[in-house]
Amino acid sequence: MTKPKTIALSAGEPAGIGPDIIIQLAQTAHPCELVVFASRTLLEDRAKHINLPLTLIDWKENEATPHTAGTLHIVDIPLKTKAEPGLLDAKNSAYVLECLDTAIDACKDQRADALVTAPIHKAVINDAGIPFSGHTEYLATRCNTEKSVMLFTTPTTYLALQTTHMPLKAVSDAITEQALTQTLDILHDALKRLFKLPQPKIDVLGLNPHAGENGYLGFEEIETLIPVIKAYQSKGYAITGPLPADTAFINNSADCVLAMYHDQALPLIKSNHFNEAVNVTLGLPIIRTSVDHGTALHLAGTNAVNAKNICSALEMALKLTTWHIHTIIMHRLITLT
């Protein structure tokens, strides 16, 4: 009998809806083991607050069983100070990162098969004096990865970002031939290896309006994007662009679209697939998926939280874990023969 996968969960900002959606996720049976890295007291208090049953069980490694509704395995990490729904406290920022670090280590050490993260609050972590730009960048650093790529998946669209959490004025300088090549290498490999697309078709968006209008609206397309794209095309890759962002999504048939910056494409994803979109971090030695929404402080502890997004993130993590293991097995078989 195949051993169930173990999925690590980080509960995110304790004052936000992270604990709520983790508790809601636990109310349904799943074919995997769920292990949350969080404060036992926080989860017990929040479960009572939203009137949902929750039995927390200390995690025993290597004894994975399918998840039973109403329960949750836990690695207890105490809060630094009591958390109130909706009220940020910078004293708990170190706790948030400790939960995340411990969950990452479990995946790096192969004690867990994948990581699913609940939302964190970047500003309050920085308020605590800890430089922090986001999950994606933090995971890359903790995993000693030079470059990671943010990919959003929906039932109809795969959308990746060239740059992630940075001021708009810094985007142009960040789009270099080297950076774009790194992104396309990681993205193309992941689409083939993890998402089973034999010849991924990738559309690359331009940075400027109308993709630069032949240089009249900017030179980034001419100086950087076009040379990189042509280099891939000369090697037989199905990569096209740069395309004007305002029309690129009309009747688009590409497997994936690569946008140049965060808000160039995220409004499309969030307006059309808010409860279904999953954030996947590519280029890491571990599998990580996440919800595609924020901490929603005003909803924490209100019973008005929709947990569909984290359910989608768990489903994607299980798929990627299965596909990843299959790829490793096939590679070993080919190597042996």
GROMACS .gro file of C-alpha atoms in nm:
model
  337
    1MET     CA    1   0.000   0.000   0.000
    2THR     CA    2   0.139   0.344  -0.098
    3LYS     CA    3   0.228   0.563   0.196
    4PRO     CA    4   0.021   0.885   0.206
    5LYS     CA    5   0.204   1.207   0.123
    6THR     CA    6   0.282   1.444   0.410
    7ILE     CA    7   0.192   1.806   0.341
    8ALA     CA    8   0.340   2.075   0.564
    9LEU     CA    9   0.117   2.376   0.633
   10SER     CA   10   0.229   2.716   0.760
   11ALA     CA   11  -0.053   2.913   0.919
   12GLY     CA   12   0.080   3.258   0.823
   13GLU     CA   13   0.001   3.583   1.004
   14PRO     CA   14  -0.171   3.490   1.334
   15ALA     CA   15  -0.395   3.799   1.330
   16GLY     CA   16  -0.516   3.722   0.978
   17ILE     CA   17  -0.728   3.452   0.819
   18GLY     CA   18  -0.445   3.199   0.793
   19PRO     CA   19  -0.549   3.009   1.108
   20ASP     CA   20  -0.916   3.023   0.996
   21ILE     CA   21  -0.854   2.866   0.654
   22ILE     CA   22  -0.622   2.602   0.800
   23ILE     CA   23  -0.895   2.505   1.046
   24GLN     CA   24  -1.154   2.498   0.766
   25LEU     CA   25  -0.923   2.285   0.552
   26ALA     CA   26  -0.896   2.039   0.840
   27GLN     CA   27  -1.274   1.986   0.849
   28THR     CA   28  -1.263   1.764   0.537
   29ALA     CA   29  -1.095   1.426   0.494
   30HIS     CA   30  -0.794   1.422   0.260
   31PRO     CA   31  -0.584   1.140   0.112
   32CYS     CA   32  -0.266   1.288   0.263
   33GLU     CA   33  -0.130   1.370   0.606
   34LEU     CA   34  -0.164   1.736   0.705
   35VAL     CA   35   0.091   1.882   0.947
   36VAL     CA   36   0.057   2.244   1.057
   37PHE     CA   37   0.354   2.437   1.190
   38ALA     CA   38   0.189   2.686   1.423
   39SER     CA   39   0.089   2.771   1.778
   40ARG     CA   40  -0.135   2.510   1.937
   41THR     CA   41  -0.294   2.777   2.155
   42LEU     CA   42  -0.363   2.999   1.855
   43LEU     CA   43  -0.538   2.726   1.660
   44GLU     CA   44  -0.739   2.602   1.958
   45ASP     CA   45  -0.853   2.954   2.044
   46ARG     CA   46  -0.941   3.038   1.682
   47ALA     CA   47  -1.133   2.710   1.638
   48LYS     CA   48  -1.345   2.794   1.942
   49HIS     CA   49  -1.388   3.150   1.814
   50ILE     CA   50  -1.529   3.032   1.480
   51ASN     CA   51  -1.711   2.737   1.638
   52LEU     CA   52  -1.543   2.454   1.446
   53PRO     CA   53  -1.423   2.126   1.597
   54LEU     CA   54  -1.048   2.069   1.600
   55THR     CA   55  -0.839   1.798   1.764
   56LEU     CA   56  -0.466   1.869   1.747
   57ILE     CA   57  -0.229   1.573   1.745
   58ASP     CA   58   0.147   1.596   1.797
   59TRP     CA   59   0.318   1.500   1.471
   60LYS     CA   60   0.497   1.166   1.470
   61GLU     CA   61   0.724   1.150   1.169
   62ASN     CA   62   0.719   0.849   0.936
   63GLU     CA   63   0.375   0.743   1.057
   64ALA     CA   64   0.166   0.916   0.790
   65THR     CA   65  -0.202   0.827   0.761
   66PRO     CA   66  -0.474   0.994   0.552
   67HIS     CA   67  -0.617   1.306   0.713
   68THR     CA   68  -0.926   1.258   0.930
   69ALA     CA   69  -1.184   1.538   0.928
   70GLY     CA   70  -1.173   1.758   1.236
   71THR     CA   71  -0.815   1.670   1.329
   72LEU     CA   72  -0.476   1.817   1.248
   73HIS     CA   73  -0.121   1.705   1.317
   74ILE     CA   74   0.086   1.987   1.463
   75VAL     CA   75   0.439   2.099   1.535
   76ASP     CA   76   0.372   2.342   1.817
   77ILE     CA   77   0.556   2.674   1.786
   78PRO     CA   78   0.454   2.918   2.061
   79LEU     CA   79   0.345   3.273   1.985
   80LYS     CA   80   0.564   3.555   2.112
   81THR     CA   81   0.253   3.736   2.237
   82LYS     CA   82  -0.121   3.663   2.232
   83ALA     CA   83  -0.275   3.713   1.889
   84GLU     CA   84  -0.611   3.885   1.844
   85PRO     CA   85  -0.803   3.843   1.515
   86GLY     CA   86  -0.756   4.151   1.299
   87LEU     CA   87  -0.494   4.320   1.520
   88LEU     CA   88  -0.137   4.308   1.389
   89ASP     CA   89   0.146   4.289   1.641
   90ALA     CA   90   0.509   4.310   1.526
   91LYS     CA   91   0.609   4.104   1.830
   92ASN     CA   92   0.476   3.795   1.647
   93SER     CA   93   0.675   3.853   1.327
   94ALA     CA   94   0.960   3.633   1.448
   95TYR     CA   95   0.702   3.363   1.524
   96VAL     CA   96   0.567   3.380   1.168
   97LEU     CA   97   0.914   3.323   1.022
   98GLU     CA   98   0.996   3.050   1.275
   99CYS     CA   99   0.686   2.859   1.164
  100LEU     CA  100   0.784   2.904   0.801
  101ASP     CA  101   1.148   2.807   0.861
  102THR     CA  102   1.054   2.491   1.047
  103ALA     CA  103   0.811   2.386   0.773
  104ILE     CA  104   1.070   2.458   0.501
  105ASP     CA  105   1.328   2.248   0.685
  106ALA     CA  106   1.084   1.956   0.707
  107CYS     CA  107   1.051   1.967   0.327
  108LYS     CA  108   1.423   2.014   0.264
  109ASP     CA  109   1.496   1.715   0.488
  110GLN     CA  110   1.229   1.513   0.303
  111ARG     CA  111   1.028   1.463   0.621
  112ALA     CA  112   0.741   1.634   0.437
  113ASP     CA  113   0.661   1.607   0.067
  114ALA     CA  114   0.539   1.961  -0.002
  115LEU     CA  115   0.467   2.294   0.162
  116VAL     CA  116   0.137   2.486   0.146
  117THR     CA  117   0.150   2.837   0.288
  118ALA     CA  118  -0.121   3.060   0.429
  119PRO     CA  119  -0.086   3.439   0.379
  120ILE     CA  120   0.161   3.652   0.571
  121HIS     CA  121   0.170   4.029   0.623
  122LYS     CA  122   0.489   4.176   0.474
  123ALA     CA  123   0.456   4.518   0.635
  124VAL     CA  124   0.434   4.400   0.995
  125ILE     CA  125   0.740   4.177   0.947
  126ASN     CA  126   0.933   4.480   0.821
  127ASP     CA  127   0.793   4.683   1.111
  128ALA     CA  128   0.967   4.434   1.338
  129GLY     CA  129   1.299   4.528   1.179
  130ILE     CA  130   1.320   4.213   0.964
  131PRO     CA  131   1.379   4.285   0.592
  132PHE     CA  132   1.115   4.083   0.406
  133SER     CA  133   0.979   4.121   0.053
  134GLY     CA  134   0.766   3.807   0.028
  135HIS     CA  135   0.736   3.431   0.050
  136THR     CA  136   0.888   3.373  -0.295
  137GLU     CA  137   1.211   3.561  -0.229
  138TYR     CA  138   1.240   3.426   0.127
  139LEU     CA  139   1.199   3.066   0.012
  140ALA     CA  140   1.471   3.112  -0.250
  141THR     CA  141   1.712   3.239   0.014
  142ARG     CA  142   1.627   2.964   0.265
  143CYS     CA  143   1.670   2.701  -0.005
  144ASN     CA  144   1.999   2.850  -0.131
  145THR     CA  145   1.842   2.905  -0.473
  146GLU     CA  146   1.978   3.186  -0.691
  147LYS     CA  147   1.652   3.237  -0.879
  148SER     CA  148   1.290   3.140  -0.815
  149VAL     CA  149   0.986   3.206  -1.033
  150MET     CA  150   0.633   3.290  -0.925
  151LEU     CA  151   0.375   3.095  -1.127
  152PHE     CA  152   0.000   3.133  -1.090
  153THR     CA  153  -0.218   2.843  -1.200
  154THR     CA  154  -0.592   2.845  -1.266
  155PRO     CA  155  -0.818   2.593  -1.441
  156THR     CA  156  -0.762   2.784  -1.767
  157THR     CA  157  -0.439   2.984  -1.733
  158TYR     CA  158  -0.075   2.952  -1.629
  159LEU     CA  159   0.082   3.292  -1.567
  160ALA     CA  160   0.439   3.357  -1.449
  161LEU     CA  161   0.616   3.675  -1.335
  162GLN     CA  162   0.958   3.800  -1.441
  163THR     CA  163   0.982   4.031  -1.138
  164THR     CA  164   0.788   3.992  -0.815
  165HIS     CA  165   0.772   4.223  -0.514
  166MET     CA  166   0.960   4.540  -0.605
  167PRO     CA  167   0.877   4.906  -0.671
  168LEU     CA  168   0.762   4.973  -1.025
  169LYS     CA  169   1.052   5.215  -1.081
  170ALA     CA  170   1.298   4.925  -1.025
  171VAL     CA  171   1.139   4.685  -1.274
  172SER     CA  172   1.314   4.803  -1.590
  173ASP     CA  173   1.664   4.768  -1.444
  174ALA     CA  174   1.575   4.422  -1.310
  175ILE     CA  175   1.485   4.290  -1.657
  176THR     CA  176   1.825   4.191  -1.794
  177GLU     CA  177   1.914   3.926  -2.050
  178GLN     CA  178   2.057   3.708  -1.774
  179ALA     CA  179   1.751   3.744  -1.549
  180LEU     CA  180   1.507   3.679  -1.833
  181THR     CA  181   1.706   3.376  -1.948
  182GLN     CA  182   1.708   3.234  -1.594
  183THR     CA  183   1.331   3.277  -1.569
  184LEU     CA  184   1.258   3.117  -1.906
  185ASP     CA  185   1.491   2.823  -1.829
  186ILE     CA  186   1.318   2.756  -1.496
  187LEU     CA  187   0.970   2.809  -1.640
  188HIS     CA  188   1.023   2.590  -1.947
  189ASP     CA  189   1.176   2.310  -1.739
  190ALA     CA  190   0.894   2.318  -1.483
  191LEU     CA  191   0.621   2.318  -1.746
  192LYS     CA  192   0.777   2.007  -1.901
  193ARG     CA  193   0.884   1.825  -1.585
  194LEU     CA  194   0.614   1.914  -1.332
  195PHE     CA  195   0.317   2.002  -1.552
  196LYS     CA  196   0.381   1.739  -1.822
  197LEU     CA  197   0.372   1.971  -2.123
  198PRO     CA  198   0.605   1.812  -2.382
  199GLN     CA  199   0.663   2.133  -2.582
  200PRO     CA  200   0.549   2.427  -2.370
  201LYS     CA  201   0.424   2.730  -2.563
  202ILE     CA  202   0.516   3.046  -2.373
  203ASP     CA  203   0.405   3.398  -2.462
  204VAL     CA  204   0.625   3.677  -2.325
  205LEU     CA  205   0.465   4.015  -2.257
  206GLY     CA  206   0.637   4.343  -2.334
  207LEU     CA  207   0.723   4.582  -2.054
  208ASN     CA  208   0.600   4.903  -2.214
  209PRO     CA  209   0.260   4.997  -2.361
  210HIS     CA  210   0.215   4.837  -2.703
  211ALA     CA  211   0.533   4.637  -2.632
  212GLY     CA  212   0.738   4.951  -2.685
  213GLU     CA  213   0.588   5.055  -3.021
  214ASN     CA  214   0.918   4.990  -3.204
  215GLY     CA  215   1.112   5.197  -2.955
  216TYR     CA  216   0.886   5.499  -2.943
  217LEU     CA  217   0.752   5.396  -2.601
  218GLY     CA  218   1.065   5.237  -2.458
  219PHE     CA  219   1.370   5.037  -2.559
  220GLU     CA  220   1.354   4.738  -2.321
  221GLU     CA  221   1.181   4.523  -2.582
  222ILE     CA  222   1.441   4.599  -2.851
  223GLU     CA  223   1.746   4.583  -2.627
  224THR     CA  224   1.659   4.290  -2.401
  225LEU     CA  225   1.339   4.097  -2.467
  226ILE     CA  226   1.363   4.045  -2.843
  227PRO     CA  227   1.725   3.919  -2.843
  228VAL     CA  228   1.650   3.668  -2.566
  229ILE     CA  229   1.331   3.544  -2.731
  230LYS     CA  230   1.503   3.507  -3.070
  231ALA     CA  231   1.782   3.307  -2.906
  232TYR     CA  232   1.528   3.058  -2.772
  233GLN     CA  233   1.343   3.044  -3.103
  234SER     CA  234   1.669   2.960  -3.283
  235LYS     CA  235   1.695   2.654  -3.057
  236GLY     CA  236   1.342   2.538  -3.140
  237TYR     CA  237   1.161   2.663  -2.832
  238ALA     CA  238   0.795   2.766  -2.872
  239ILE     CA  239   0.847   3.106  -2.713
  240THR     CA  240   0.690   3.414  -2.870
  241GLY     CA  241   0.681   3.786  -2.796
  242PRO     CA  242   0.715   4.046  -2.675
  243LEU     CA  243   0.338   4.090  -2.694
  244PRO     CA  244   0.138   4.399  -2.596
  245ALA     CA  245  -0.009   4.322  -2.254
  246ASP     CA  246  -0.343   4.490  -2.327
  247THR     CA  247  -0.434   4.238  -2.601
  248ALA     CA  248  -0.219   3.935  -2.520
  249PHE     CA  249  -0.492   3.754  -2.327
  250ILE     CA  250  -0.758   3.779  -2.597
  251ASN     CA  251  -0.811   3.428  -2.738
  252ASN     CA  252  -0.469   3.332  -2.606
  253SER     CA  253  -0.368   2.971  -2.678
  254ALA     CA  254  -0.030   2.962  -2.506
  255ASP     CA  255   0.036   2.716  -2.226
  256CYS     CA  256   0.179   2.995  -2.013
  257VAL     CA  257   0.216   3.372  -2.027
  258LEU     CA  258   0.522   3.542  -1.875
  259ALA     CA  259   0.444   3.892  -1.747
  260MET     CA  260   0.714   4.145  -1.670
  261TYR     CA  261   0.586   4.271  -1.335
  262HIS     CA  262   0.340   4.189  -1.059
  263ASP     CA  263   0.042   4.408  -1.142
  264GLN     CA  264   0.073   4.367  -1.518
  265ALA     CA  265  -0.107   4.034  -1.495
  266LEU     CA  266  -0.231   3.968  -1.140
  267PRO     CA  267  -0.553   4.170  -1.183
  268LEU     CA  268  -0.655   3.927  -1.458
  269ILE     CA  269  -0.594   3.625  -1.236
  270LYS     CA  270  -0.759   3.766  -0.927
  271SER     CA  271  -1.064   3.910  -1.103
  272ASN     CA  272  -1.141   3.591  -1.294
  273HIS     CA  273  -1.018   3.312  -1.062
  274PHE     CA  274  -0.988   3.456  -0.712
  275ASN     CA  275  -1.092   3.139  -0.529
  276GLU     CA  276  -0.916   2.896  -0.764
  277ALA     CA  277  -0.579   3.053  -0.838
  278VAL     CA  278  -0.276   2.888  -0.681
  279ASN     CA  279   0.068   3.042  -0.640
  280VAL     CA  280   0.344   2.791  -0.717
  281THR     CA  281   0.711   2.871  -0.656
  282LEU     CA  282   0.933   2.726  -0.930
  283GLY     CA  283   1.308   2.672  -0.913
  284LEU     CA  284   1.317   2.542  -0.555
  285PRO     CA  285   1.439   2.200  -0.440
  286ILE     CA  286   1.102   2.162  -0.265
  287ILE     CA  287   0.741   2.185  -0.380
  288ARG     CA  288   0.562   2.493  -0.251
  289THR     CA  289   0.212   2.617  -0.327
  290SER     CA  290   0.015   2.896  -0.170
  291VAL     CA  291  -0.315   3.076  -0.160
  292ASP     CA  292  -0.344   3.372  -0.393
  293HIS     CA  293  -0.486   3.619  -0.143
  294GLY     CA  294  -0.377   3.826   0.153
  295THR     CA  295  -0.431   3.814   0.527
  296ALA     CA  296  -0.780   3.977   0.513
  297LEU     CA  297  -0.753   4.108   0.868
  298HIS     CA  298  -1.111   4.233   0.864
  299LEU     CA  299  -1.238   3.875   0.812
  300ALA     CA  300  -1.024   3.697   1.070
  301GLY     CA  301  -1.238   3.517   1.325
  302THR     CA  302  -1.567   3.614   1.157
  303ASN     CA  303  -1.689   3.286   1.004
  304ALA     CA  304  -1.705   3.472   0.671
  305VAL     CA  305  -1.386   3.320   0.531
  306ASN     CA  306  -1.381   3.114   0.212
  307ALA     CA  307  -1.124   2.832   0.229
  308LYS     CA  308  -1.163   2.725  -0.135
  309ASN     CA  309  -0.829   2.882  -0.230
  310ILE     CA  310  -0.625   2.684   0.020
  311CYS     CA  311  -0.809   2.369  -0.085
  312SER     CA  312  -0.694   2.441  -0.441
  313ALA     CA  313  -0.340   2.498  -0.316
  314LEU     CA  314  -0.344   2.161  -0.137
  315GLU     CA  315  -0.480   1.986  -0.444
  316MET     CA  316  -0.205   2.139  -0.660
  317ALA     CA  317   0.063   2.042  -0.408
  318LEU     CA  318  -0.054   1.681  -0.418
  319LYS     CA  319  -0.053   1.681  -0.798
  320LEU     CA  320   0.295   1.828  -0.819
  321THR     CA  321   0.426   1.586  -0.558
  322THR     CA  322   0.288   1.290  -0.752
  323TRP     CA  323   0.419   1.419  -1.086
  324HIS     CA  324   0.757   1.505  -0.932
  325ILE     CA  325   0.801   1.156  -0.784
  326HIS     CA  326   0.698   0.999  -1.116
  327THR     CA  327   0.959   1.208  -1.297
  328ILE     CA  328   1.233   1.099  -1.054
  329ILE     CA  329   1.137   0.731  -1.095
  330MET     CA  330   1.135   0.757  -1.475
  331HIS     CA  331   1.474   0.932  -1.473
  332ARG     CA  332   1.622   0.656  -1.257
  333LEU     CA  333   1.478   0.386  -1.483
  334ILE     CA  334   1.623   0.555  -1.791
  335THR     CA  335   1.960   0.592  -1.615
  336LEU     CA  336   1.962   0.224  -1.515
  337THR     CA  337   1.886   0.109  -1.870
   0.00000   0.00000   0.00000
